[in-house]
Coordinates of C-alpha atoms in Angstrom, one line a residue:
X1 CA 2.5 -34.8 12.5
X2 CA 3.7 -33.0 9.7
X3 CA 5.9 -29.7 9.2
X4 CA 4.2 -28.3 6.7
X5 CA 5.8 -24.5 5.7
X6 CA 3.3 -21.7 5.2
X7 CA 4.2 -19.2 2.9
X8 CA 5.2 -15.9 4.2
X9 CA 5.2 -12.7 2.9
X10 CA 8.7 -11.8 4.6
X11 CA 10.1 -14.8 2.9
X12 CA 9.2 -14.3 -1.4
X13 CA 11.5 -13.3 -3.4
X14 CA 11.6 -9.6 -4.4
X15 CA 10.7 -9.9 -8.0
X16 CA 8.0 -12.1 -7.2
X17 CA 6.5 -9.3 -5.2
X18 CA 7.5 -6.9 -8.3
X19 CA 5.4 -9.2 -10.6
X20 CA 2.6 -8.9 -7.6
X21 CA 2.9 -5.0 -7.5
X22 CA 2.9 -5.3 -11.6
X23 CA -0.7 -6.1 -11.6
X24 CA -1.9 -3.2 -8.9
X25 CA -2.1 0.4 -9.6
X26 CA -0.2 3.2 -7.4
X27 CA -3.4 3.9 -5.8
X28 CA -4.1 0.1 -4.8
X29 CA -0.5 0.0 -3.9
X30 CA -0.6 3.0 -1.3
X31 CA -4.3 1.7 -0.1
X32 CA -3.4 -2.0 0.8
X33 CA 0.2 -2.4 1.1
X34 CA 2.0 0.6 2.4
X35 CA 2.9 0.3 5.9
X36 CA 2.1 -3.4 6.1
X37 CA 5.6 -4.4 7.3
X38 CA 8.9 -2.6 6.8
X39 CA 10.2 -4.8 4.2
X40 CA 7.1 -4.1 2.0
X41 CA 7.7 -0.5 2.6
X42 CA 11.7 -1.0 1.2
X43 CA 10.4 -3.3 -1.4
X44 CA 7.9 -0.5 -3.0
X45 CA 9.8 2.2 -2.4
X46 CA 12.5 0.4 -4.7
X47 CA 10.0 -0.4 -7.0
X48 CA 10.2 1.9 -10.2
X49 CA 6.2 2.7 -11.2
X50 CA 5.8 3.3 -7.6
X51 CA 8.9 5.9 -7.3
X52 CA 6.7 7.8 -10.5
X53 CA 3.7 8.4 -8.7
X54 CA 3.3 11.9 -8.5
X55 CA -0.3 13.0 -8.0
X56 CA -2.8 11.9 -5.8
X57 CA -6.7 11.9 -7.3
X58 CA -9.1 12.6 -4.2
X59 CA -12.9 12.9 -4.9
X60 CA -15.2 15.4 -3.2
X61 CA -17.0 14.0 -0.4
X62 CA -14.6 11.3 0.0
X63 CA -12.4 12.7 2.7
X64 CA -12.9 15.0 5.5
X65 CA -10.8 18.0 6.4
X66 CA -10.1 16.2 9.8
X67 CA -8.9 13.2 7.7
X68 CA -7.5 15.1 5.0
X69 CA -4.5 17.2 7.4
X70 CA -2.4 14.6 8.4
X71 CA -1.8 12.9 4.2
X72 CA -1.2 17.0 3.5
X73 CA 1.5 17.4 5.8
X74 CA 3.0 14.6 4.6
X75 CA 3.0 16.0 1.2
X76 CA 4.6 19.0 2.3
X77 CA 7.9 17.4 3.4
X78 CA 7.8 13.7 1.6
X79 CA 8.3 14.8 -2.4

Protein backbone atom coordinates (compact mmCIF):
# COMPACT_ATOMS: atom_id res chain seq x y z
CA UNK A 1 0.00 0.00 0.00
CA UNK A 2 1.17 3.31 -0.60
CA UNK A 3 1.08 6.65 1.46
CA UNK A 4 0.40 8.75 -1.01
CA UNK A 5 -0.16 12.76 0.45
CA UNK A 6 -3.08 14.67 -0.92
CA UNK A 7 -2.76 18.12 -1.21
CA UNK A 8 -4.62 20.19 1.25
CA UNK A 9 -5.72 23.46 1.21
CA UNK A 10 -4.80 24.05 5.04
CA UNK A 11 -1.35 23.01 4.18
CA UNK A 12 -0.10 25.61 0.80
CA UNK A 13 1.91 28.08 1.33
CA UNK A 14 0.36 31.57 1.73
CA UNK A 15 1.78 33.17 -1.42
CA UNK A 16 0.77 30.33 -3.34
CA UNK A 17 -2.77 31.10 -2.36
CA UNK A 18 -1.93 34.93 -3.06
CA UNK A 19 -0.87 33.95 -6.63
CA UNK A 20 -4.41 31.80 -6.52
CA UNK A 21 -6.41 34.86 -5.24
CA UNK A 22 -4.26 36.95 -8.06
CA UNK A 23 -6.15 35.47 -10.86
CA UNK A 24 -9.90 36.01 -9.11
CA UNK A 25 -11.70 39.17 -8.74
CA UNK A 26 -13.09 40.58 -5.28
CA UNK A 27 -16.38 39.47 -6.29
CA UNK A 28 -15.26 35.74 -7.18
CA UNK A 29 -13.26 35.97 -4.00
CA UNK A 30 -16.26 36.90 -1.60
CA UNK A 31 -18.56 34.27 -3.81
CA UNK A 32 -16.39 31.09 -3.54
CA UNK A 33 -13.94 31.48 -0.85
CA UNK A 34 -15.00 33.50 2.05
CA UNK A 35 -16.08 31.51 4.92
CA UNK A 36 -14.61 28.22 3.52
CA UNK A 37 -12.31 27.68 6.53
CA UNK A 38 -10.81 30.12 9.00
CA UNK A 39 -7.45 30.15 7.64
CA UNK A 40 -8.78 31.24 4.15
CA UNK A 41 -10.69 33.89 5.96
CA UNK A 42 -7.12 35.30 7.66
CA UNK A 43 -5.36 34.62 4.51
CA UNK A 44 -7.84 37.06 2.36
CA UNK A 45 -8.36 39.37 4.82
CA UNK A 46 -4.38 39.92 4.77
CA UNK A 47 -4.47 39.97 1.22
CA UNK A 48 -4.06 43.61 -0.17
CA UNK A 49 -6.61 43.84 -3.40
CA UNK A 50 -9.07 42.20 -1.13
CA UNK A 51 -8.57 44.89 1.91
CA UNK A 52 -9.44 47.60 -1.27
CA UNK A 53 -12.75 46.37 -2.00
CA UNK A 54 -15.08 48.89 -1.33
CA UNK A 55 -18.32 48.62 -3.26
CA UNK A 56 -20.45 45.95 -3.89
CA UNK A 57 -22.29 45.81 -7.60
CA UNK A 58 -25.81 44.09 -7.07
CA UNK A 59 -28.21 43.79 -10.09
CA UNK A 60 -31.98 44.22 -9.98
CA UNK A 61 -33.74 41.14 -9.77
CA UNK A 62 -30.79 39.33 -8.52
CA UNK A 63 -31.48 39.42 -4.80
CA UNK A 64 -34.52 39.62 -2.76
CA UNK A 65 -35.20 41.94 0.08
CA UNK A 66 -35.42 38.82 2.40
CA UNK A 67 -31.93 37.83 1.09
CA UNK A 68 -30.76 41.22 0.81
CA UNK A 69 -31.09 42.26 5.04
CA UNK A 70 -28.79 40.12 6.51
CA UNK A 71 -25.28 41.31 3.68
CA UNK A 72 -26.84 45.11 4.73
CA UNK A 73 -26.40 44.72 8.25
CA UNK A 74 -23.29 43.55 7.80
CA UNK A 75 -22.30 46.59 5.91
CA UNK A 76 -23.55 48.75 8.54
CA UNK A 77 -20.95 47.62 11.14
CA UNK A 78 -18.03 45.69 8.97
CA UNK A 79 -16.35 48.95 7.02
Amino acid sequence: MSKTVVPSLLTIPIEIVYRILDQMTPKNIMKSLREVCQRLNKIIDTYPPYKKFDRVFLKAGEMDPERFAPLANALKFNK
